[in-house]
CSV table of C-alpha atoms in Angstrom, one decimal:
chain,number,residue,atom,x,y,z
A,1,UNK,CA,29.2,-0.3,-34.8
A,2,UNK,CA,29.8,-4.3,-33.9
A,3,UNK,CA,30.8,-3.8,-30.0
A,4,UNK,CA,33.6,-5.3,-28.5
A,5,UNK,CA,34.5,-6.9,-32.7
A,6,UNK,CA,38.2,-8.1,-32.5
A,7,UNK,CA,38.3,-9.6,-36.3
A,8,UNK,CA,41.7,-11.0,-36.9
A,9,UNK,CA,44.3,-10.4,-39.7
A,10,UNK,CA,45.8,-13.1,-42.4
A,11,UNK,CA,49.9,-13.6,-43.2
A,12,UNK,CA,50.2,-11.8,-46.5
A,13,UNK,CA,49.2,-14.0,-49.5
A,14,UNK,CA,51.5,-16.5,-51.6
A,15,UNK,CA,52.5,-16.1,-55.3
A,16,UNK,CA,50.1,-18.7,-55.8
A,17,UNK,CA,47.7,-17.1,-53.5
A,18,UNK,CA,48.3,-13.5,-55.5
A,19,UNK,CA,48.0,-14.9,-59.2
A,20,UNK,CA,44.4,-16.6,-58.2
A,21,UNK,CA,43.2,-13.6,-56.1
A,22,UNK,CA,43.9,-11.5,-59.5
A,23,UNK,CA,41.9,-14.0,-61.4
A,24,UNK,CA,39.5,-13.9,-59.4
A,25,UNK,CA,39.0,-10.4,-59.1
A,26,UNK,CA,38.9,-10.2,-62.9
A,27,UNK,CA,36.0,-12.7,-62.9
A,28,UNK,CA,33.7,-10.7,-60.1
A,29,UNK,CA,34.5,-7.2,-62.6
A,30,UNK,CA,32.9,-9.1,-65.2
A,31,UNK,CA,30.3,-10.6,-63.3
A,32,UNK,CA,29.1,-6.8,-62.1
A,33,UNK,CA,29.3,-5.4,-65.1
A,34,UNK,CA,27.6,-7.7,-67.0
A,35,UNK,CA,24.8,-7.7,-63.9
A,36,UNK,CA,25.0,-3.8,-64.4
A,37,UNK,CA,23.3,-4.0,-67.6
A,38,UNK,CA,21.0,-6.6,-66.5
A,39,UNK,CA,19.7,-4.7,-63.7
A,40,UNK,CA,21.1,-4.3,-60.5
A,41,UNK,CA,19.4,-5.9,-57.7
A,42,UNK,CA,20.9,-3.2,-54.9
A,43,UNK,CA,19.0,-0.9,-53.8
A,44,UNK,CA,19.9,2.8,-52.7
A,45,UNK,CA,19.0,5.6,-50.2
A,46,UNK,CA,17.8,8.9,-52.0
A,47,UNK,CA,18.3,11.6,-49.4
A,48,UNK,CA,17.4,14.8,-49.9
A,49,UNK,CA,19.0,17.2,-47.0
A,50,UNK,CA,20.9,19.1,-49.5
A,51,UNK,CA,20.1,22.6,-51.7
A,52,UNK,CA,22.0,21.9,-54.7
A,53,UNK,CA,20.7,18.4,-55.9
A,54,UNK,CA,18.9,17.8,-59.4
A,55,UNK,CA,15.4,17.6,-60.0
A,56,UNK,CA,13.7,14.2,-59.0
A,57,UNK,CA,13.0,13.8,-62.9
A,58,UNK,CA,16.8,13.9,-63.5
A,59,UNK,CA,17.6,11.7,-60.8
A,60,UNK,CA,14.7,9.0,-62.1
A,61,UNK,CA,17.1,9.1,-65.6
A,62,UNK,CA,20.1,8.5,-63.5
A,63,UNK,CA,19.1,5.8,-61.5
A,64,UNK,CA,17.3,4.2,-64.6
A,65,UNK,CA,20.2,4.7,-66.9
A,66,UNK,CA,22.0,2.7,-64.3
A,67,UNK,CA,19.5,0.3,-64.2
A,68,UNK,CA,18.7,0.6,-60.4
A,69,UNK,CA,16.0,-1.0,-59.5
A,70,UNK,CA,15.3,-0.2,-55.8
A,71,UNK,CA,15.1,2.9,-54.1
A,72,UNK,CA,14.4,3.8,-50.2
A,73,UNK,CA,13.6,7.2,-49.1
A,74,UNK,CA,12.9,8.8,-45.9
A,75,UNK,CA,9.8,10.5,-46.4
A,76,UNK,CA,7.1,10.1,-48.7
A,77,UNK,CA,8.2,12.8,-51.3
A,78,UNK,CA,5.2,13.3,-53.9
A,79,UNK,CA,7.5,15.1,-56.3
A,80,UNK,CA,10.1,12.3,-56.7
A,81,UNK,CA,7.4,9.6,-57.0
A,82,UNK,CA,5.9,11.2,-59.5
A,83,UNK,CA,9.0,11.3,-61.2
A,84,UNK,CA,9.4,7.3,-61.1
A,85,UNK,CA,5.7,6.4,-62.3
A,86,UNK,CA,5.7,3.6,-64.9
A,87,UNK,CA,9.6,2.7,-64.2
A,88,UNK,CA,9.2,-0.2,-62.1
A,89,UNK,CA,11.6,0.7,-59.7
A,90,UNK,CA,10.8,-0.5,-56.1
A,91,UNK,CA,10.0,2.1,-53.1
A,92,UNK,CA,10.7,2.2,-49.4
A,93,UNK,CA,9.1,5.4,-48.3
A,94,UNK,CA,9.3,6.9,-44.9
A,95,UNK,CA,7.3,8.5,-42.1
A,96,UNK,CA,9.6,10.6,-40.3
A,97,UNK,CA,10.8,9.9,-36.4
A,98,UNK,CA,8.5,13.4,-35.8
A,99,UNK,CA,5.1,12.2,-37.4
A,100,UNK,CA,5.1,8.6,-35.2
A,101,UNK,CA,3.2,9.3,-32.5
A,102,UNK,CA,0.8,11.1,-34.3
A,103,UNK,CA,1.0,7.9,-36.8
A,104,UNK,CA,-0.7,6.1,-33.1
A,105,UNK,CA,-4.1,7.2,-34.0
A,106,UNK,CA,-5.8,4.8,-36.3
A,107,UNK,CA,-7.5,7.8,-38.5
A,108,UNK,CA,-3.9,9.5,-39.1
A,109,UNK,CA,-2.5,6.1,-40.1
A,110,UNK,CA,-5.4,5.9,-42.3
A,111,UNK,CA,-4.9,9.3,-43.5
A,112,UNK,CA,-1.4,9.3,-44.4
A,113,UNK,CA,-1.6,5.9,-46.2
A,114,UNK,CA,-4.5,7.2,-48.2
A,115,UNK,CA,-2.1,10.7,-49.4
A,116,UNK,CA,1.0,9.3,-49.4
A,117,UNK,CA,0.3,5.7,-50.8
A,118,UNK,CA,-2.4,4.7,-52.1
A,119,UNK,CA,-2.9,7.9,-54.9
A,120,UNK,CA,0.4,6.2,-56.4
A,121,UNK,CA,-0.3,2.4,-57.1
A,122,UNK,CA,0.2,0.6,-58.9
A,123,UNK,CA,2.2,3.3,-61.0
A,124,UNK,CA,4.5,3.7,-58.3
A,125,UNK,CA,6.0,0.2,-56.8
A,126,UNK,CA,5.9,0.9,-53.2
A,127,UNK,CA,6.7,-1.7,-51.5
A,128,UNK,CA,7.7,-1.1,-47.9
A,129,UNK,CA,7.0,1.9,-45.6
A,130,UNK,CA,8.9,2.3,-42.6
A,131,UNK,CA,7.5,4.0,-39.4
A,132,UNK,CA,10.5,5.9,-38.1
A,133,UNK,CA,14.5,5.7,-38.3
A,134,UNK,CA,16.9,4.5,-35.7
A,135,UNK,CA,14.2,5.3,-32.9
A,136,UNK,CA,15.8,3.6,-30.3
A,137,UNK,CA,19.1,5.1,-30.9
A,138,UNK,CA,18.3,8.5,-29.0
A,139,UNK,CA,16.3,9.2,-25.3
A,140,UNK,CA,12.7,10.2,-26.1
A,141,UNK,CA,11.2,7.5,-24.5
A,142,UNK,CA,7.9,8.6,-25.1
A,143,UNK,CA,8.8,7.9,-29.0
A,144,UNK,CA,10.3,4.8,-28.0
A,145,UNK,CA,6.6,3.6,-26.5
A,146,UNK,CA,5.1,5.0,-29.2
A,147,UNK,CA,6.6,3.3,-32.0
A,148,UNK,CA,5.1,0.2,-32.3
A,149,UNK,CA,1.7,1.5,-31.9
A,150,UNK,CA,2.1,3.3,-34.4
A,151,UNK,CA,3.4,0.7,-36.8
A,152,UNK,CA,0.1,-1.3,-35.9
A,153,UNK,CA,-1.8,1.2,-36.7
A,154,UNK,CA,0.0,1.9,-40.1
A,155,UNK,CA,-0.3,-2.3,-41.0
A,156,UNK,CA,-4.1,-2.1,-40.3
A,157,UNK,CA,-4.5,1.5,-42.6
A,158,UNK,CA,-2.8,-1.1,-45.1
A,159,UNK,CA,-5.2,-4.1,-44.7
A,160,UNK,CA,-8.3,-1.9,-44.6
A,161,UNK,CA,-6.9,-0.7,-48.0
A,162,UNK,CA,-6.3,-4.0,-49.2
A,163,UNK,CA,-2.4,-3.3,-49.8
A,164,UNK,CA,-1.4,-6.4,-47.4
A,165,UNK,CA,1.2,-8.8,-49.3
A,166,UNK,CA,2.3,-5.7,-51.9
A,167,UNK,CA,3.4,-3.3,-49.1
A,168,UNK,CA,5.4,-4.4,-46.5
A,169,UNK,CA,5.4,-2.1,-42.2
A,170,UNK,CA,8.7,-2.1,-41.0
A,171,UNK,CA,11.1,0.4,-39.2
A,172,UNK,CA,15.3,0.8,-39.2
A,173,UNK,CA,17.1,0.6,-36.6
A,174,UNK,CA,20.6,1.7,-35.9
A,175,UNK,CA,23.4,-1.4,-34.9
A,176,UNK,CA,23.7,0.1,-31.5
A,177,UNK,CA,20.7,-1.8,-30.5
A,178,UNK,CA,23.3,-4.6,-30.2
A,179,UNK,CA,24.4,-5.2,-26.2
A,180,UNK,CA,26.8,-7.8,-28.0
A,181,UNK,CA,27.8,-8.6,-31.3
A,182,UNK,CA,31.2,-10.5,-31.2
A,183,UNK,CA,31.0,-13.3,-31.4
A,184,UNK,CA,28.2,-13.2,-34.0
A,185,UNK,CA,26.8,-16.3,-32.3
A,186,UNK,CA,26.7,-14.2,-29.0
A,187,UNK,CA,24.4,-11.7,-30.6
A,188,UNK,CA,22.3,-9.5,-27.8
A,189,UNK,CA,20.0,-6.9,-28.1
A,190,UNK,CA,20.8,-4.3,-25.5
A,191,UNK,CA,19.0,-5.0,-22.2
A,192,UNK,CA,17.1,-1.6,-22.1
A,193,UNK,CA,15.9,-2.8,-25.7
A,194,UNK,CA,14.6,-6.1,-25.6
A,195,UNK,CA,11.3,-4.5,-24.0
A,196,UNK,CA,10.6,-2.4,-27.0
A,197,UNK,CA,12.6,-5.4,-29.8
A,198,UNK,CA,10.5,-8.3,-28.2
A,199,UNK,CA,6.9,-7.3,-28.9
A,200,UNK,CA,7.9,-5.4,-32.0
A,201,UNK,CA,10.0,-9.2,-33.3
A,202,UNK,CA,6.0,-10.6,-32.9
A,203,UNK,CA,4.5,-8.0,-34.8
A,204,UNK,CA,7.4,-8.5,-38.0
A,205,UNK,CA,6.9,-12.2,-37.6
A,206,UNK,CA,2.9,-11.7,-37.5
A,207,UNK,CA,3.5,-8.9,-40.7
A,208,UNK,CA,5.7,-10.9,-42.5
A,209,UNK,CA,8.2,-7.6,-42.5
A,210,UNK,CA,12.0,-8.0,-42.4
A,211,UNK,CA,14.0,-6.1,-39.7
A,212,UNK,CA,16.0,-3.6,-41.3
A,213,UNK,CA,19.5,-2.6,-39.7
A,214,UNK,CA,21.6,0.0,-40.6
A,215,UNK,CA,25.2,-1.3,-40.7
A,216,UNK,CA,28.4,0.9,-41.1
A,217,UNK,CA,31.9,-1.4,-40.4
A,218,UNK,CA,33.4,2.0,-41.2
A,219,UNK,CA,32.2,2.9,-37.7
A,220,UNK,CA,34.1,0.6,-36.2
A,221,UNK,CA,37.5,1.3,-38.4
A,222,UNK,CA,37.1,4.8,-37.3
A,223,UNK,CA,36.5,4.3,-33.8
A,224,UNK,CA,40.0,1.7,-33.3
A,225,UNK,CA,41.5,2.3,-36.6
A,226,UNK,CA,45.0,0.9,-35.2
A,227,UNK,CA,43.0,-2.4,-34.3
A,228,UNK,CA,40.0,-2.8,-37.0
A,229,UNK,CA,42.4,-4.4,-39.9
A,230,UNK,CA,41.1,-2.5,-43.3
A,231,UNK,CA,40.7,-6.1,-45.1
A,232,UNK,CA,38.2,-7.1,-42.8
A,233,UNK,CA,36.2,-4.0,-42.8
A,234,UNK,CA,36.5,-3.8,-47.0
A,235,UNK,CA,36.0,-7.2,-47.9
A,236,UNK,CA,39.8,-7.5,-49.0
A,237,UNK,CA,41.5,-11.1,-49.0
A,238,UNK,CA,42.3,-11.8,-45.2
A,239,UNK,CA,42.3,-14.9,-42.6
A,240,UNK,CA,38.8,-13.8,-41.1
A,241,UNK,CA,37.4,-14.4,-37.9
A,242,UNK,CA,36.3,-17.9,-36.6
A,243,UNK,CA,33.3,-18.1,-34.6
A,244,UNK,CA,34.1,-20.2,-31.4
A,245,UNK,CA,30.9,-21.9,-30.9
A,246,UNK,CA,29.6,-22.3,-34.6
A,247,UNK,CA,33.2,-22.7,-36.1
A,248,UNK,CA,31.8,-20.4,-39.0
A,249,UNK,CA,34.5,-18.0,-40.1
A,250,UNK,CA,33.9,-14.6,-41.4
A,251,UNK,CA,35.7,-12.8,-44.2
A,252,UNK,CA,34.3,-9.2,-43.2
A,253,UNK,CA,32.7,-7.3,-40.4
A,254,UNK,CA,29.4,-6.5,-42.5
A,255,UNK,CA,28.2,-10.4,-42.0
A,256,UNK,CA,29.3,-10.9,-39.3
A,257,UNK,CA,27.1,-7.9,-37.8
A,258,UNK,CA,24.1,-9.5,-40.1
A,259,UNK,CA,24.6,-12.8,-38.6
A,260,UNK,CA,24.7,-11.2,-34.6
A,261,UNK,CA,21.1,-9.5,-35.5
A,262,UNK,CA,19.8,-13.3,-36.5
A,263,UNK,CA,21.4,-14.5,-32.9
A,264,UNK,CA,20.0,-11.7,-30.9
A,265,UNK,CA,16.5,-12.7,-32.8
A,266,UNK,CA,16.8,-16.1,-32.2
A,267,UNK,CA,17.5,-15.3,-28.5
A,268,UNK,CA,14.5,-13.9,-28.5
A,269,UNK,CA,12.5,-16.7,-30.2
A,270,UNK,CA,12.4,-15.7,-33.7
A,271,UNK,CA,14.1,-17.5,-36.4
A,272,UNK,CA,10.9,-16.2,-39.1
A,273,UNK,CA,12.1,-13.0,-39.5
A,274,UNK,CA,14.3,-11.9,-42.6
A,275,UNK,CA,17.2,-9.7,-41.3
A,276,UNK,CA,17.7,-6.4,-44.7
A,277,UNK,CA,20.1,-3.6,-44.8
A,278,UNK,CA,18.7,-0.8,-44.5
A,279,UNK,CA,22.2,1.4,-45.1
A,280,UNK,CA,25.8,0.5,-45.5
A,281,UNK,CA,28.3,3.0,-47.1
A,282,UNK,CA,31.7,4.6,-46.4
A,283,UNK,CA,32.2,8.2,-46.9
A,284,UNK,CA,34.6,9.8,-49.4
A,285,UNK,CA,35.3,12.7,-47.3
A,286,UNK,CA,36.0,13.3,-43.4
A,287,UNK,CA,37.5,15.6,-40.3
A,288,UNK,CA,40.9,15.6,-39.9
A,289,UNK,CA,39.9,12.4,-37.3
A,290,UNK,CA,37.9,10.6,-39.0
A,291,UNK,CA,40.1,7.7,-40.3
A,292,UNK,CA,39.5,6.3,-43.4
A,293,UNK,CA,37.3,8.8,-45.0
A,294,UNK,CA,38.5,9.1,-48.5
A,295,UNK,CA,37.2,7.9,-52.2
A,296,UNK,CA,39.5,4.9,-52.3
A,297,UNK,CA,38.3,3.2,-49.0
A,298,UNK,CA,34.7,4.2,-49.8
A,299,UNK,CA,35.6,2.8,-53.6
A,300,UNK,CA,37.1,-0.5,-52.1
A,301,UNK,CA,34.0,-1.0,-49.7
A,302,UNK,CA,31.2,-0.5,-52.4
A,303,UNK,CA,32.7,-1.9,-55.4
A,304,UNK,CA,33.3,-4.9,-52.9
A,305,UNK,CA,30.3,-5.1,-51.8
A,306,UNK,CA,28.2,-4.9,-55.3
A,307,UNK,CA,30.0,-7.7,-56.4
A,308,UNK,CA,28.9,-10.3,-53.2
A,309,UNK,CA,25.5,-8.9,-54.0
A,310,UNK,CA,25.9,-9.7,-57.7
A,311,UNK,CA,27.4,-12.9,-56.6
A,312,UNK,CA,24.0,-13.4,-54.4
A,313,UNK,CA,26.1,-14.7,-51.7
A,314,UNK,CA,24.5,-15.2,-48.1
A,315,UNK,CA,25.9,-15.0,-44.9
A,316,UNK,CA,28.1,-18.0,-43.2
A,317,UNK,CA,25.3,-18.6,-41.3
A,318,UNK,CA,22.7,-18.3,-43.9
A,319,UNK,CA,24.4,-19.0,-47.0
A,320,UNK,CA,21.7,-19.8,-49.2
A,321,UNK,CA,20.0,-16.3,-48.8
A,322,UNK,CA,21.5,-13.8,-50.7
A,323,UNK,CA,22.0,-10.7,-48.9
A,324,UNK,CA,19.7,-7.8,-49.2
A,325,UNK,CA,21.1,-3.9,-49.2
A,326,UNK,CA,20.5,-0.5,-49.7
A,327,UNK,CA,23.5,1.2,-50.4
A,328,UNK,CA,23.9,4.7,-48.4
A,329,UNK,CA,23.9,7.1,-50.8
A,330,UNK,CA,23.0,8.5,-53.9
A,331,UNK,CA,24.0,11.3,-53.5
A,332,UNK,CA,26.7,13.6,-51.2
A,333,UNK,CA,24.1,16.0,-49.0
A,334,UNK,CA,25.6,19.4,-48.4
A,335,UNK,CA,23.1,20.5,-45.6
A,336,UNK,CA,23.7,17.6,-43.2
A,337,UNK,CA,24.6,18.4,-39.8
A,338,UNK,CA,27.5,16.4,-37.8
A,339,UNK,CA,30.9,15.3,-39.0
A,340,UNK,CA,32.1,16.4,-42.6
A,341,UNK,CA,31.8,12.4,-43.1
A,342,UNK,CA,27.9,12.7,-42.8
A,343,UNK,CA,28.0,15.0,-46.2
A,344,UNK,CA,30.2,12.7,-48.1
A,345,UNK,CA,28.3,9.3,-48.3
A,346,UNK,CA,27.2,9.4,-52.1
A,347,UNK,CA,28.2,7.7,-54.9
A,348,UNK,CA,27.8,11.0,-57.1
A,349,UNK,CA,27.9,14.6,-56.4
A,350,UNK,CA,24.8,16.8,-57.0
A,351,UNK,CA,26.5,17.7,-60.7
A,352,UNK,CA,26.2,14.0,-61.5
A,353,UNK,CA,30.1,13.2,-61.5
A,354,UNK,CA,30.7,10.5,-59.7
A,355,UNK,CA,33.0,10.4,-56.4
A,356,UNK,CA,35.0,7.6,-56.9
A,357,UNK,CA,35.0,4.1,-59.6
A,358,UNK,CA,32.5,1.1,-58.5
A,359,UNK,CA,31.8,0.0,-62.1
A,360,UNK,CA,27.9,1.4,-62.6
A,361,UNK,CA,27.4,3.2,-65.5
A,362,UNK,CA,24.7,5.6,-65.7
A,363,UNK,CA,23.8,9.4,-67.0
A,364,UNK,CA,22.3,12.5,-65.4
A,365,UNK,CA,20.0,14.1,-67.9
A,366,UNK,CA,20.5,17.6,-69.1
A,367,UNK,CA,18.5,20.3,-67.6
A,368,UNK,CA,15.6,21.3,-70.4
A,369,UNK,CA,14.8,24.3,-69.0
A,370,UNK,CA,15.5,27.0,-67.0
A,371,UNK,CA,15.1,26.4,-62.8
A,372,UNK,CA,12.6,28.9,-62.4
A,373,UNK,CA,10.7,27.3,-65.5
A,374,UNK,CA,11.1,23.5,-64.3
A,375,UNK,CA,9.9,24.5,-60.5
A,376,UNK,CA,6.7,26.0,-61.8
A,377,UNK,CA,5.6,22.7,-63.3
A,378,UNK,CA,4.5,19.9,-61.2
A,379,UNK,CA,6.9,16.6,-61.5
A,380,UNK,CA,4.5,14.7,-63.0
A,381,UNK,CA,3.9,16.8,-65.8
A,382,UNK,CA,7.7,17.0,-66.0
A,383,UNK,CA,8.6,13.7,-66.4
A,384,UNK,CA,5.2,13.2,-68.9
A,385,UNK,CA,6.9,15.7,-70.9
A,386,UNK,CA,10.5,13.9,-70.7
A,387,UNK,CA,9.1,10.7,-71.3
A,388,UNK,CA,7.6,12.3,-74.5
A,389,UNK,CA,10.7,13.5,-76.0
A,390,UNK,CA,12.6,10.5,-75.5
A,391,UNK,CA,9.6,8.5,-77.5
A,392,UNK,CA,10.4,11.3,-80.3
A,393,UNK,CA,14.0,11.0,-79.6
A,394,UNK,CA,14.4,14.5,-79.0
A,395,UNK,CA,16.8,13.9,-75.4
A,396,UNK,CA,20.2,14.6,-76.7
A,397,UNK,CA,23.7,15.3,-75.4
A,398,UNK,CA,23.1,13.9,-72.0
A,399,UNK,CA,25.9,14.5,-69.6
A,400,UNK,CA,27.7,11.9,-68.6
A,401,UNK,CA,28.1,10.8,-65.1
A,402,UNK,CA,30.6,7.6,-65.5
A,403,UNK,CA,31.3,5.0,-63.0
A,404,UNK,CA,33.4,2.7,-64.8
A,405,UNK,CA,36.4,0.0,-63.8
């Protein structure tokens, strides 16, 4: 959440305003769904802390029926990268926050790159691999020291394997890292921070990795939702916030916390690092007080946001690089502990029926076979066998799972 944000609010538009607004909007529909059958150049978190999803076979139809390009997961999951072989869709996979400081010693860095990589190039795209999630959001301070050894030792498993340039070492980290964040210009890491973000800045720079944050402005509507104006948090028409010291002004919260992470770098000395989204989403669904949760919000903020990134547009302070981000999520996950907002981030439900209307288009492929059937085959073999009948055209009657305008 952006501390201490106070984004201001426009006078309600003009006739004149209105009729170009509508316009407008009609030309950025067009724009995404002509992108959509292009290929959509989001990417999206696959999370899996749920009983009732689809196979990883049926999901790889979805996501390519939608054309989706990019997919980050949170654990190396053999089963759903076999499922994507020969696709070309893009991976982020994940070494869990409970395997980094084992990740310290070289030989299990070398280890798990040798399992959980290198058996699936170049016939699965992975790209990226992040070492943890949102470590220096909790107390374990023991992780905390741990992390970036661990990340070294991961890069140099890479090099040894030749993988350097194809496959990126990162790790995400949650916005509360941020001491300050308003205005953007002001950006801070936390001070309790800067000792672990300083040396790990050098190794990104030294890597060539981005820095991947995981931004929610719904946090910060739910928190103050009498003070957070929706517009700003949706990316709805509205007078923005002006940045004091760079005069820049900001039409929503979500750049305006990109641009703070690119201040609190350059505070640091590094202006060589590429700032990524690692998750932004809205849920559908919520407790009684959680403001905001419902499928039109979480609509308005995703169907907003698909069509900046179809737009390529770049933040006010780095305009001419267009914004990189991994939508959160595919899916709602029924077994996620917290708030009932943690279960209700996904664009579809485990059925394949979409939540709410963001304009994507895609199908969920009908089961073939019975559960028990599918489960005793391997997901390679499965999606061998899919990919066969849909060379002999014998895939028919797909279900549907709409996202239209």
């Amino acid at each position: 959440m952006a501390a201490g944000e106070q984004p201001g609010t426009g006078s309600p538009p003009q006739p004149s305003t209105r009729l170009f607004l509508l316009v407008f909007a009609v030309i950025l529909t067009d724009q995404v769904l002509a992108a959509s059958a292009q290929g959509m150049s989001i990417g999206i978190n696959y999370g899996q802390i749920a009983d009732n999803l689809p196979s990883p076979t049926r999901v790889s139809g979805l996501l390519r029926s939608m054309q989706i390009s990019k997919v980050k997961l949170y654990d190396a999951d053999q089963n759903v990268l076999s499922a994507f072989l020969d696709t070309g869709v893009e991976f982020v996979v994940g070494i869990g926050n409970e395997n980094v400081s084992a990740m310290v010693d070289p030989a299990a860095a070398q280890a798990w790159v040798q399992q959980h990589v290198r058996p699936y190039l170049p016939s699965a795209r992975i790209t990226c691999i992040t070492v943890g999630n949102e470590v220096f959001k909790g107390n374990d301070t023991a992780l905390k020291a741990n992390l970036l050894p661990a990340m070294q030792s991961v890069y140099n498993a890479v090099v040894a394997l030749g993988l350097q340039g194809q496959v990126n070492v990162t790790t995400a980290h949650s916005l509360d890292i941020m001491g300050s964040s308003y205005p953007p210009s002001a950006g801070a890491f936390r001070p309790d921070a800067v000792l672990y973000i300083q040396p790990l800045l050098n190794f990104l720079s030294m890597a060539r990795s981005p820095f991947l944050i995981n931004c929610y402005p719904y946090f910060a509507y739910k928190a103050d939702p009498g003070s957070v104006p929706l517009e700003y948090v949706l990316f709805q028409p509205n007078a923005g916030v002006t940045d004091p010291n760079t005069k820049l002004n900001y039409d929503n919260m979500l750049y305006a916390q990109i641009d703070s992470v690119y201040a609190a770098m350059q505070a640091l000395g590094h202006t060589d690092v590429d700032v990524k989204i690692s998750e932004t989403g809205w849920p559908s669904r919520g407790d009684p007080d959680e403001a905001g949760a419902t499928p039109e919000y979480a609509g308005i903020y995703i169907g907003n946001l698909l069509r900046r990134i179809e737009m390529k547009q770049g933040t006010p302070l780095r305009p001419s690089s267009p914004i990189d981000v991994y939508v959160f999520a595919l899916f709602n996950e029924n077994l996620k502990p917290g708030p009932a907002s943690e279960r209700n981030y996904g664009l579809f439900y485990p059925d394949g029926t979409p939540v709410y209307d963001v304009g994507l288009r895609g199908y969920l492929p009908p089961m073939d076979e019975s559960k028990s059937a599918r489960k005793s085959k391997g997901a390679a073999s499965l999606a061998a066998e899919d990919s066969h009948r849909r060379k002999q055209g014998k895939i028919v009657g797909r279900q549907p799972a709409f996202l239209s305008m």
